[in-house]
Short mmCIF file of C-alpha atoms in Angstrom, two decimals:
data_model
loop_
_atom_site.label_atom_id
_atom_site.label_comp_id
_atom_site.label_asym_id
_atom_site.label_seq_id
_atom_site.Cartn_x
_atom_site.Cartn_y
_atom_site.Cartn_z
CA UNK L 5 133.42 123.90 138.36
CA UNK L 6 135.96 121.36 139.55
CA UNK L 7 138.96 122.56 141.55
CA UNK L 8 141.55 121.73 138.87
CA UNK L 9 139.43 123.55 136.28
CA UNK L 10 139.29 126.63 138.51
CA UNK L 11 143.06 126.54 138.95
CA UNK L 12 143.46 126.14 135.20
CA UNK L 13 141.34 129.24 134.50
CA UNK L 14 143.17 131.29 137.17
CA UNK L 15 146.41 130.26 135.47
CA UNK L 16 145.04 131.41 132.13
CA UNK L 17 143.93 134.80 133.45
CA UNK L 18 147.24 135.38 135.21
CA UNK L 19 149.23 134.51 132.12
CA UNK L 20 147.14 136.65 129.78
CA UNK L 21 147.39 139.61 132.18
CA UNK L 22 151.15 139.13 132.33
CA UNK L 23 151.31 139.07 128.53
CA UNK L 24 149.40 142.36 128.29
CA UNK L 25 151.71 144.03 130.81
CA UNK L 26 154.74 142.71 128.94
CA UNK L 27 153.44 144.07 125.65
CA UNK L 28 153.04 147.53 127.17
CA UNK L 29 156.71 147.52 128.20
CA UNK L 30 157.95 148.08 124.66
CA UNK L 31 161.67 148.88 124.58
CA UNK L 32 163.22 151.13 121.98
CA UNK L 33 166.10 149.73 120.00
CA UNK L 34 169.39 150.32 121.75
CA UNK L 35 172.20 152.12 120.00
CA UNK L 36 174.07 148.82 119.69
CA UNK L 37 171.09 147.07 118.10
CA UNK L 38 170.69 149.83 115.54
CA UNK L 39 174.35 149.53 114.63
CA UNK L 40 173.84 145.79 114.24
CA UNK L 41 171.14 146.53 111.69
CA UNK L 42 173.41 149.01 109.99
CA UNK L 43 176.11 146.36 109.80
CA UNK L 44 173.80 143.75 108.36
CA UNK L 45 172.61 146.14 105.68
CA UNK L 46 175.79 147.99 104.81
CA UNK L 47 178.52 145.44 105.52
CA UNK L 48 181.82 146.50 103.97
CA UNK L 49 180.64 150.02 103.25
CA UNK L 50 181.79 153.33 104.68
CA UNK L 51 178.96 154.97 106.59
CA UNK L 52 178.27 158.14 108.47
CA UNK L 53 176.54 157.63 111.82
CA UNK L 54 174.42 160.54 113.06
CA UNK L 55 173.23 160.38 116.68
CA UNK L 56 170.13 162.21 117.90
CA UNK L 57 172.32 164.03 120.39
CA UNK L 58 174.09 165.74 117.48
CA UNK L 59 177.42 163.94 117.82
CA UNK L 60 178.80 162.78 114.50
CA UNK L 61 181.13 159.84 114.05
CA UNK L 62 182.56 157.98 111.10
CA UNK L 63 183.04 154.23 110.96
CA UNK L 64 183.75 151.50 108.45
CA UNK L 65 181.25 148.75 109.09
CA UNK L 66 183.17 145.62 108.24
CA UNK L 67 182.66 143.00 110.94
CA UNK L 68 180.87 142.39 114.21
CA UNK L 69 180.92 143.81 116.74
CA UNK L 70 181.07 147.38 115.46
CA UNK L 71 183.27 149.69 117.48
CA UNK L 72 183.20 153.47 117.36
CA UNK L 73 185.89 155.92 118.39
CA UNK L 74 183.68 157.34 121.13
CA UNK L 75 180.96 155.44 122.96
CA UNK L 76 177.62 157.27 123.14
CA UNK L 77 176.75 158.56 126.58
CA UNK L 78 173.24 157.17 126.40
CA UNK L 79 172.40 153.51 125.76
CA UNK L 80 169.13 154.31 123.97
CA UNK L 81 170.30 156.79 121.34
CA UNK L 82 168.70 156.59 117.93
CA UNK L 83 170.88 156.60 114.87
CA UNK L 84 170.60 157.65 111.24
CA UNK L 85 172.88 155.86 108.79
CA UNK L 86 173.94 157.62 105.57
CA UNK L 87 175.91 155.82 102.86
CA UNK L 88 179.19 157.46 101.85
CA UNK L 89 180.28 154.71 99.48
CA UNK L 90 178.20 152.07 97.77
CA UNK L 91 179.33 148.51 97.11
CA UNK L 92 176.67 146.29 95.59
CA UNK L 93 176.86 142.59 96.46
CA UNK L 94 175.50 140.39 93.66
CA UNK L 95 173.60 137.37 94.95
CA UNK L 96 172.07 134.36 93.24
CA UNK L 97 168.29 134.81 92.90
CA UNK L 98 166.22 132.44 94.98
CA UNK L 99 164.30 131.37 91.89
CA UNK L 100 167.38 129.47 90.68
CA UNK L 101 167.29 127.17 93.73
CA UNK L 102 165.20 124.12 92.90
CA UNK L 103 167.23 121.21 94.24
CA UNK L 104 165.73 118.97 96.91
CA UNK L 105 168.84 117.17 98.15
CA UNK L 106 169.95 117.68 101.73
CA UNK L 107 173.36 118.80 100.48
CA UNK L 108 171.69 121.90 99.05
CA UNK L 109 170.50 123.03 102.47
CA UNK L 110 173.80 124.88 102.79
CA UNK L 111 173.05 126.73 99.56
CA UNK L 112 169.64 127.68 100.85
CA UNK L 113 171.10 128.62 104.21
CA UNK L 114 173.63 130.88 102.57
CA UNK L 115 170.82 132.86 100.99
CA UNK L 116 169.50 133.85 104.40
CA UNK L 117 172.18 133.56 107.09
CA UNK L 118 175.89 134.10 106.53
CA UNK L 119 176.17 131.35 109.13
CA UNK L 120 173.64 129.56 111.27
CA UNK L 121 173.24 126.78 113.77
CA UNK L 122 171.74 123.35 113.28
CA UNK L 123 168.18 123.27 114.40
CA UNK L 124 167.07 122.78 117.99
CA UNK L 125 163.70 121.47 116.82
CA UNK L 126 163.01 118.17 118.57
CA UNK L 127 161.64 115.11 116.82
CA UNK L 128 158.83 113.89 119.05
CA UNK L 129 156.13 111.26 118.83
CA UNK L 130 152.43 111.99 118.90
CA UNK L 131 152.19 110.40 122.35
CA UNK L 132 154.99 112.64 123.66
CA UNK L 133 153.48 115.87 122.33
CA UNK L 134 149.96 116.27 123.70
CA UNK L 135 147.85 118.67 125.73
CA UNK L 136 149.00 117.09 129.00
CA UNK L 137 152.70 117.70 128.30
CA UNK L 138 151.94 121.24 127.09
CA UNK L 139 150.01 122.00 130.29
CA UNK L 140 152.78 120.45 132.37
CA UNK L 141 155.53 122.47 130.65
CA UNK L 142 153.40 125.65 130.36
CA UNK L 143 153.95 125.69 126.61
CA UNK L 144 156.06 123.95 123.98
CA UNK L 145 159.16 124.50 121.90
CA UNK L 146 159.55 124.03 118.14
CA UNK L 147 159.06 120.35 117.36
CA UNK L 148 158.39 117.96 114.49
CA UNK L 149 155.99 115.03 114.62
CA UNK L 150 156.28 112.41 111.88
CA UNK L 151 153.13 110.72 110.58
CA UNK L 152 150.74 112.51 112.91
CA UNK L 153 147.89 109.97 112.98
CA UNK L 154 145.16 112.26 114.35
CA UNK L 155 145.63 114.56 111.36
CA UNK L 156 143.76 113.06 108.42
CA UNK L 157 143.22 114.17 104.84
CA UNK L 158 142.64 112.65 101.39
CA UNK L 159 145.44 110.23 100.54
CA UNK L 160 145.62 111.48 96.95
CA UNK L 161 145.84 115.22 97.61
CA UNK L 162 147.35 116.36 94.32
CA UNK L 163 146.92 119.63 92.46
CA UNK L 164 144.31 117.95 90.23
CA UNK L 165 142.35 116.81 93.30
CA UNK L 166 142.53 120.31 94.77
CA UNK L 167 141.17 121.87 91.59
CA UNK L 168 138.37 119.30 91.52
CA UNK L 169 137.35 119.97 95.14
CA UNK L 170 137.70 123.76 95.23
CA UNK L 171 136.70 124.63 91.68
CA UNK L 172 138.73 125.76 88.71
CA UNK L 173 137.33 129.29 88.85
CA UNK L 174 138.06 129.92 92.53
CA UNK L 175 139.94 133.21 92.75
CA UNK L 176 143.15 133.19 94.79
CA UNK L 177 145.64 135.73 96.07
CA UNK L 178 148.93 134.56 94.55
CA UNK L 179 152.41 135.88 95.34
CA UNK L 180 154.92 136.32 92.53
CA UNK L 181 157.93 135.15 94.52
CA UNK L 182 160.59 137.03 92.53
CA UNK L 183 158.72 140.35 92.64
CA UNK L 184 157.23 139.66 96.10
CA UNK L 185 153.95 141.12 94.85
CA UNK L 186 150.37 139.85 95.11
CA UNK L 187 148.10 139.20 92.16
CA UNK L 188 144.71 137.60 91.63
CA UNK L 189 144.64 134.26 89.80
CA UNK L 190 142.04 131.55 89.26
CA UNK L 191 142.91 128.14 90.72
CA UNK L 192 142.78 126.53 87.27
CA UNK L 193 145.25 129.09 85.95
CA UNK L 194 147.50 128.43 88.95
CA UNK L 195 147.53 124.70 88.19
CA UNK L 196 148.47 125.54 84.59
CA UNK L 197 151.24 127.86 85.84
CA UNK L 198 152.79 124.95 87.77
CA UNK L 199 153.20 123.28 84.36
CA UNK L 200 154.21 126.28 82.23
CA UNK L 201 156.50 127.92 84.83
CA UNK L 202 156.52 131.40 83.37
CA UNK L 203 156.92 132.75 86.90
CA UNK L 204 157.47 131.42 90.44
CA UNK L 205 154.26 131.55 92.43
CA UNK L 206 153.24 130.92 96.01
CA UNK L 207 149.77 130.72 97.65
CA UNK L 208 149.80 131.39 101.40
CA UNK L 209 146.42 132.78 102.49
CA UNK L 210 143.83 130.26 101.21
CA UNK L 211 141.71 129.24 104.24
CA UNK L 212 139.61 126.18 103.31
CA UNK L 213 137.66 125.28 106.47
CA UNK L 214 134.25 125.79 104.83
CA UNK L 215 135.00 123.97 101.59
CA UNK L 216 134.66 120.40 100.32
CA UNK L 217 138.39 119.95 100.80
CA UNK L 218 138.38 121.48 104.27
CA UNK L 219 135.69 119.11 105.45
CA UNK L 220 137.89 116.16 104.45
CA UNK L 221 140.76 117.35 106.68
CA UNK L 222 141.09 116.88 110.44
CA UNK L 223 143.63 119.14 112.14
CA UNK L 224 145.93 117.65 114.81
CA UNK L 225 144.08 116.84 118.05
CA UNK L 226 146.39 119.01 120.13
CA UNK L 227 145.53 122.08 118.03
CA UNK L 228 141.80 121.64 118.55
CA UNK L 229 142.32 121.08 122.28
CA UNK L 230 144.51 124.17 122.78
CA UNK L 231 142.91 126.63 120.37
CA UNK L 232 141.19 129.54 122.14
CA UNK L 233 139.70 130.80 118.88
CA UNK L 234 137.66 127.62 118.41
CA UNK L 235 135.95 128.34 121.76
CA UNK L 236 135.75 132.12 121.76
CA UNK L 237 135.80 133.25 118.11
CA UNK L 238 133.01 135.78 117.38
CA UNK L 239 130.37 134.71 114.86
CA UNK L 240 131.12 135.42 111.20
CA UNK L 241 134.87 135.64 111.94
CA UNK L 242 137.17 133.92 109.45
CA UNK L 243 138.72 130.60 110.43
CA UNK L 244 142.46 130.12 110.84
CA UNK L 245 142.95 126.37 111.34
CA UNK L 246 143.04 125.09 107.76
CA UNK L 247 145.21 126.96 105.28
CA UNK L 248 146.17 125.37 101.96
CA UNK L 249 149.67 126.45 100.91
CA UNK L 250 150.71 125.82 97.31
CA UNK L 251 154.33 126.66 96.54
CA UNK L 252 156.37 126.30 93.37
CA UNK L 253 160.02 125.23 93.61
CA UNK L 254 162.20 128.27 94.22
CA UNK L 255 159.52 130.32 95.98
CA UNK L 256 160.39 132.16 99.16
CA UNK L 257 158.52 133.78 102.03
CA UNK L 258 160.49 136.52 103.75
CA UNK L 259 160.90 136.92 107.50
CA UNK L 260 157.63 137.43 109.34
CA UNK L 261 155.81 136.70 112.58
CA UNK L 262 152.47 134.95 112.27
CA UNK L 263 149.56 137.25 113.01
CA UNK L 264 148.66 137.84 116.62
CA UNK L 265 151.76 135.96 117.74
CA UNK L 266 149.77 132.82 117.04
CA UNK L 267 151.31 129.36 117.15
CA UNK L 268 151.46 127.34 113.96
CA UNK L 269 151.16 123.77 112.77
CA UNK L 270 152.59 123.11 109.31
CA UNK L 271 152.14 119.72 107.61
CA UNK L 272 153.92 118.93 104.35
CA UNK L 273 151.78 116.74 102.09
CA UNK L 274 154.03 116.82 99.02
CA UNK L 275 157.53 118.25 98.63
CA UNK L 276 159.67 119.87 101.31
CA UNK L 277 160.37 123.20 102.98
CA UNK L 278 163.37 124.83 104.63
CA UNK L 279 162.59 127.04 107.63
CA UNK L 280 164.92 129.78 108.89
CA UNK L 281 163.95 130.44 112.50
CA UNK L 282 164.76 133.24 114.94
CA UNK L 283 163.96 132.75 118.62
CA UNK L 284 161.57 135.43 119.94
CA UNK L 285 162.79 137.89 122.56
CA UNK L 286 162.30 141.60 123.11
CA UNK L 287 165.56 142.20 121.28
CA UNK L 288 164.86 140.03 118.22
CA UNK L 289 161.28 141.26 117.89
CA UNK L 290 162.44 144.88 118.23
CA UNK L 291 165.03 144.28 115.51
CA UNK L 292 162.35 142.75 113.31
CA UNK L 293 160.03 145.69 113.95
CA UNK L 294 162.80 148.09 112.98
CA UNK L 295 163.14 146.41 109.58
CA UNK L 296 159.46 147.15 109.06
CA UNK L 297 159.73 150.83 110.01
CA UNK L 298 163.17 152.13 108.95
CA UNK L 299 162.84 153.57 105.46
CA UNK L 300 165.03 151.86 102.90
CA UNK L 301 166.18 149.08 105.22
CA UNK L 302 165.68 145.73 103.44
CA UNK L 303 164.04 143.08 105.60
CA UNK L 304 166.67 140.51 104.54
CA UNK L 305 169.21 142.44 106.60
CA UNK L 306 167.33 141.38 109.72
CA UNK L 307 168.82 137.87 109.70
CA UNK L 308 172.47 138.84 110.00
CA UNK L 309 171.67 141.29 112.79
CA UNK L 310 170.65 138.38 115.03
CA UNK L 311 173.08 136.61 117.34
CA UNK L 312 173.98 133.20 115.96
CA UNK L 313 172.67 131.42 119.05
CA UNK L 314 169.18 132.75 118.26
CA UNK L 315 168.95 131.65 114.63
CA UNK L 316 168.36 128.15 113.32
CA UNK L 317 167.26 126.24 110.25
CA UNK L 318 165.44 122.99 109.58
CA UNK L 319 164.17 121.03 106.59
CA UNK L 320 160.62 119.73 106.77
CA UNK L 321 159.78 116.74 104.57
CA UNK L 322 156.59 115.15 103.28
CA UNK L 323 154.63 113.46 106.07
CA UNK L 324 156.15 115.66 108.80
CA UNK L 325 154.32 118.25 110.88
CA UNK L 326 156.16 121.23 112.36
CA UNK L 327 154.73 122.93 115.45
CA UNK L 328 156.06 126.46 115.89
CA UNK L 329 155.32 128.34 119.13
CA UNK L 330 154.14 131.89 119.62
CA UNK L 331 156.28 134.73 118.28
CA UNK L 332 158.95 132.79 116.37
CA UNK L 333 160.23 134.89 113.48
CA UNK L 334 160.74 132.82 110.34
CA UNK L 335 161.39 132.77 106.63
CA UNK L 336 160.57 129.79 104.41
CA UNK L 337 162.23 128.52 101.23
CA UNK L 338 160.72 125.90 98.92
CA UNK L 339 163.31 123.59 97.29
CA UNK L 340 160.66 121.62 95.34
CA UNK L 341 157.00 121.95 94.41
CA UNK L 342 155.05 121.59 97.64
CA UNK L 343 151.54 121.20 99.00
CA UNK L 344 151.11 122.07 102.68
CA UNK L 345 148.22 122.14 105.13
CA UNK L 346 148.76 124.52 108.03
CA UNK L 347 146.93 126.56 110.62
CA UNK L 348 147.25 129.23 113.28
CA UNK L 349 145.97 128.97 116.83
CA UNK L 350 145.94 131.00 120.03
CA UNK L 351 146.37 129.31 123.39
CA UNK L 352 146.90 130.17 127.03
CA UNK L 353 150.67 129.63 126.93
CA UNK L 354 151.30 131.80 123.87
CA UNK L 355 153.61 134.18 125.70
CA UNK L 356 154.20 136.55 122.76
CA UNK L 357 150.60 136.86 121.55
CA UNK L 358 149.80 140.21 123.16
CA UNK L 359 153.28 141.56 122.40
CA UNK L 360 152.96 140.81 118.68
CA UNK L 361 149.40 142.17 118.56
CA UNK L 362 150.67 145.47 120.01
CA UNK L 363 153.53 145.48 117.51
CA UNK L 364 151.04 145.06 114.66
CA UNK L 365 149.13 148.07 115.99
CA UNK L 366 152.29 150.19 116.08
CA UNK L 367 153.10 149.10 112.52
CA UNK L 368 149.56 149.95 111.33
CA UNK L 369 149.00 146.52 109.85
CA UNK L 370 145.61 146.34 108.10
CA UNK L 371 142.91 144.12 109.62
CA UNK L 372 143.37 141.64 106.76
CA UNK L 373 146.89 140.92 108.07
CA UNK L 374 145.86 140.46 111.71
CA UNK L 375 144.41 137.49 113.59
CA UNK L 376 140.62 137.56 113.01
CA UNK L 377 138.79 138.58 116.17
CA UNK L 378 141.98 138.61 118.27
CA UNK L 379 140.86 141.13 120.91
CA UNK L 380 137.43 139.53 121.37
CA UNK L 381 138.96 136.05 121.68
CA UNK L 382 141.46 137.15 124.33
CA UNK L 383 138.91 139.19 126.29
CA UNK L 384 136.36 136.35 126.20
CA UNK L 385 138.96 133.85 127.40
CA UNK L 386 139.86 136.11 130.31
CA UNK L 387 136.25 136.61 131.38
CA UNK L 388 135.42 132.91 131.79
#
């Protein structure tokens, strides 16, 4: 093995070991963070705050930061919030948002963040974003590449073409966006639903690598070069590099972290998407985890509990490819009917991979919602 290859593998092992140690150091939510969640959920309401220590305090949660009459003695208290008064805020349903103009980004933004920053995603060229720059920088930030030439697919990828290549009877898992519930639907029926519009539907989990359509698509070169799963995936493990995403105008995917803390490429073929992004940190990921575990706490409240400097939004248009690094928490709105090709990949600089995998274990996520073969892939990469 050449010297630079040996150094590269030592770097990989060191980084992966560091990730595992970091994941084991799981902090509990601080008292302040729990109040932030309480604020985001119960803004403008009178609440009773019960500390584990037995102290009881009363506060009106109306604006940030929340202040209490007496500071808790411990910084890691846990808190139970009980509503004393209820004020329901009526909001416009996402299904009514179908406009594609840039001016409507503020409408979409208002559905998720009360306020947010312009995006820090960089527009880069294919020559600027490659495996050499990623190795040099020990990773990458969110970025958009326009007209990524190494990514190829049929030029006429329409719904009709998709039905022809995958088969009208192919059974899909389809999300009813308004109800946020899964249902089974044949691809032909889905195509008909895009015409009839009796409901707003979204297909997110259709992996097409071993299909006629999948064989006509080449993923971006950088993904194939970085992806650990392509080299170390156990036999008979599902692929993750070619997902077909079919979204009707007005559909919405709530805040989530991609399985295994994997990085993502996301190429819009037709239509557009609006991403709401939250920078990963122990605090933001702990807040997200709390929205998954605290009974009765709606996940939408997560967004307003995040500091404004950690939340962003960006519109992704047809022909553009978004690269999202490990651990970024995100929600996605669809202003117009869209066809997207995307994929998930693990790589040596995915700093939040182990952390998110441990979080998924704590949350008891089923295997179907976790990165296929994650542990074997990481262990194999470390043993080389």
